[in-house]
Short mmCIF file of C-alpha atoms in Angstrom, two decimals:
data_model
loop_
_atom_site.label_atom_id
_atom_site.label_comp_id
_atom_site.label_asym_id
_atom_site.label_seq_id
_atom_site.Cartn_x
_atom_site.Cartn_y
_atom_site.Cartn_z
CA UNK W 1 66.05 114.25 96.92
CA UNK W 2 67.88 117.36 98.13
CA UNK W 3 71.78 117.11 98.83
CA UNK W 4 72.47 116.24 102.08
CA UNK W 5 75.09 117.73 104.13
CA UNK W 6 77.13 114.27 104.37
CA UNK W 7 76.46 113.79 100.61
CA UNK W 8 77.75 117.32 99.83
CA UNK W 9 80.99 116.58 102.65
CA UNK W 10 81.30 113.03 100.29
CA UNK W 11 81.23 115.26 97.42
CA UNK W 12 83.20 118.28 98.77
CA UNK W 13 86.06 115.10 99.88
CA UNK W 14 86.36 113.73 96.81
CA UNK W 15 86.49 116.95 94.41
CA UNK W 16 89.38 118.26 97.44
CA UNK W 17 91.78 115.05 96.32
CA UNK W 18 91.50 116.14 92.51
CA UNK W 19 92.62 119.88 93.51
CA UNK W 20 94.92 119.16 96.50
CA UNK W 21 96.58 115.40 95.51
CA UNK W 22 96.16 115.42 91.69
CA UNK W 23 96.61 118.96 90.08
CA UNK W 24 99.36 120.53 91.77
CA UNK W 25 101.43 117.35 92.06
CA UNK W 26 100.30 115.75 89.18
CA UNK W 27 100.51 112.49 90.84
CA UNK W 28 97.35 110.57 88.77
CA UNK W 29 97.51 107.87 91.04
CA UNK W 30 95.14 109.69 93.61
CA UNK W 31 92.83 108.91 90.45
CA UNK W 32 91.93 105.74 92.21
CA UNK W 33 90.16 107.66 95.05
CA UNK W 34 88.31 109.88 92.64
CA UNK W 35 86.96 107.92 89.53
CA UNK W 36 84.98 105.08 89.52
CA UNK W 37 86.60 101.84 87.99
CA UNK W 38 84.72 102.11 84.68
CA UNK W 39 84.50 106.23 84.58
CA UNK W 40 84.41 107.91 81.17
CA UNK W 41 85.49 111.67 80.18
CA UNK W 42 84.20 113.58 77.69
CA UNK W 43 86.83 116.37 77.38
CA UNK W 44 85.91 119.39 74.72
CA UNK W 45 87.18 118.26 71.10
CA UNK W 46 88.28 114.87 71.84
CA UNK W 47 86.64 111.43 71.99
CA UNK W 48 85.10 109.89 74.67
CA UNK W 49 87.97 108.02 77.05
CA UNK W 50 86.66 105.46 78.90
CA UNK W 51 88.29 102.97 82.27
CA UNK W 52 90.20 104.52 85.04
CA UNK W 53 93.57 103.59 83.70
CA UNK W 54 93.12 105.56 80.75
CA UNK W 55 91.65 108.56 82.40
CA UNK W 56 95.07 108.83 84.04
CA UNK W 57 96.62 108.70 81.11
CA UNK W 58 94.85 111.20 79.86
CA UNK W 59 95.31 113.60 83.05
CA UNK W 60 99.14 112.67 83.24
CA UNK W 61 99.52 114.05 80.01
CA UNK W 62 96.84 117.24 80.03
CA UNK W 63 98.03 118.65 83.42
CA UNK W 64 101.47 119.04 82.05
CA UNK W 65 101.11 119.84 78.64
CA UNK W 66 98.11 122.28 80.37
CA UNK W 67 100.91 123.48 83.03
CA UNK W 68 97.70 123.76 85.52
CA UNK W 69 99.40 124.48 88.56
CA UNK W 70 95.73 124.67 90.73
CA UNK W 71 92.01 124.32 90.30
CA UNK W 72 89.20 124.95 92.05
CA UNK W 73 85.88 123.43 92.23
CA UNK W 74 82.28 124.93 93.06
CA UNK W 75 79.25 123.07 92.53
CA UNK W 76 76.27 125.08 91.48
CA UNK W 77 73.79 122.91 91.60
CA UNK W 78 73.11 119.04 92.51
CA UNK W 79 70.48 116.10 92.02
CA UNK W 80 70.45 113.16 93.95
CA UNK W 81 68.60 109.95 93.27
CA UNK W 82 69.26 106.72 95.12
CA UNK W 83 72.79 105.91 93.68
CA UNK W 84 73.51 108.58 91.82
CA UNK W 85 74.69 112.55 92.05
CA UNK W 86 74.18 114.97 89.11
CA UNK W 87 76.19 117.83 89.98
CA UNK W 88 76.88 121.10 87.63
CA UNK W 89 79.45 123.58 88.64
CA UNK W 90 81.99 125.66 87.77
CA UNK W 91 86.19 125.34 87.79
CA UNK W 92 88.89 127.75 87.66
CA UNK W 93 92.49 126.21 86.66
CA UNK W 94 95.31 128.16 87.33
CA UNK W 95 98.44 127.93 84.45
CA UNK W 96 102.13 128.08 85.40
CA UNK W 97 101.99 131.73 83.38
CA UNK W 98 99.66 132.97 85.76
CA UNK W 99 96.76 132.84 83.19
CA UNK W 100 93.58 131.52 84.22
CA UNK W 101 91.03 129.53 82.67
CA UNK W 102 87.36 128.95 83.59
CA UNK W 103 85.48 125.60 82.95
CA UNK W 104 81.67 124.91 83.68
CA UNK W 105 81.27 120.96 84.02
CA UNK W 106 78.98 118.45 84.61
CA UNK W 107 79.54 115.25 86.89
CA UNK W 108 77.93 112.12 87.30
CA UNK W 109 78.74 110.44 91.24
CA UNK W 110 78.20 106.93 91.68
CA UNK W 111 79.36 104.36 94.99
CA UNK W 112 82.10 102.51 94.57
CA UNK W 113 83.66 101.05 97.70
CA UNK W 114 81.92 102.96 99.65
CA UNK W 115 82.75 106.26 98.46
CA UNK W 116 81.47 109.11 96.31
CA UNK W 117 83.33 108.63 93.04
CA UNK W 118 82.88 110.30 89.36
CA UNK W 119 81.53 107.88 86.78
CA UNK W 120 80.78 110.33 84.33
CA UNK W 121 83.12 114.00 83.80
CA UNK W 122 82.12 116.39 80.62
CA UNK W 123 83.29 119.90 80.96
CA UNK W 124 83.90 122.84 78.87
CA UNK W 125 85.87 126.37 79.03
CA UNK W 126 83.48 129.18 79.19
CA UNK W 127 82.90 131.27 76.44
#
């Protein structure tokens, strides 16, 4: 299946809570809008953290030690099956120093609720 344009607004929706609600405010409760209940990370050099609760955690904690100030998300490319999204793209985060760092990820979207969540989030900086 090719992405839709509603699949790609679900999509562009979702990833616009993480940059707008989550990163710059670092309020991790908007969390609940973007991962799905049982989500898992996979961030570079660390094991993999699995359940939404924990997945705040973990963002409550990376975002400041991180100072990310603002990110932006571009998908590259995207699969779609039935119930799921595969979607590779790239990120830019934005430090409180003004340095920036680029991240190529991967994303798994699933339905929960009725909306276009992340079940599965690996990413990486770029080399």
């Amino acid at each position: 299946m090719t992405l839709s344009p509603e699949l790609a607004a679900a999509m562009k929706a979702t990833n616009t809570i993480f940059v707008n609600e989550v990163v710059p405010t670092r309020d991790v409760s908007h969390l609940d809008r973007v991962y799905t209940r049982d989500a898992r990370i996979l961030p570079p050099g660390a094991p993999v953290i699995a359940g939404r609760d924990a997945i705040k955690a973990f963002w409550a904690g990376g975002i400041a030690a991180m100072d990310c100030i603002s990110a932006t998300l571009e998908t590259v490319h995207a699969e779609v099956s039935a119930d799921m999204i595969a979607e590779i793209g790239n990120a830019v985060l934005t430090l409180g120093s003004g340095a920036t760092v680029e991240v190529k990820y991967v994303v798994v979207w699933k339905q929960e609720d009725g909306a276009w969540k992340w079940a599965i989030d690996m990413w990486s900086p770029v080399a």
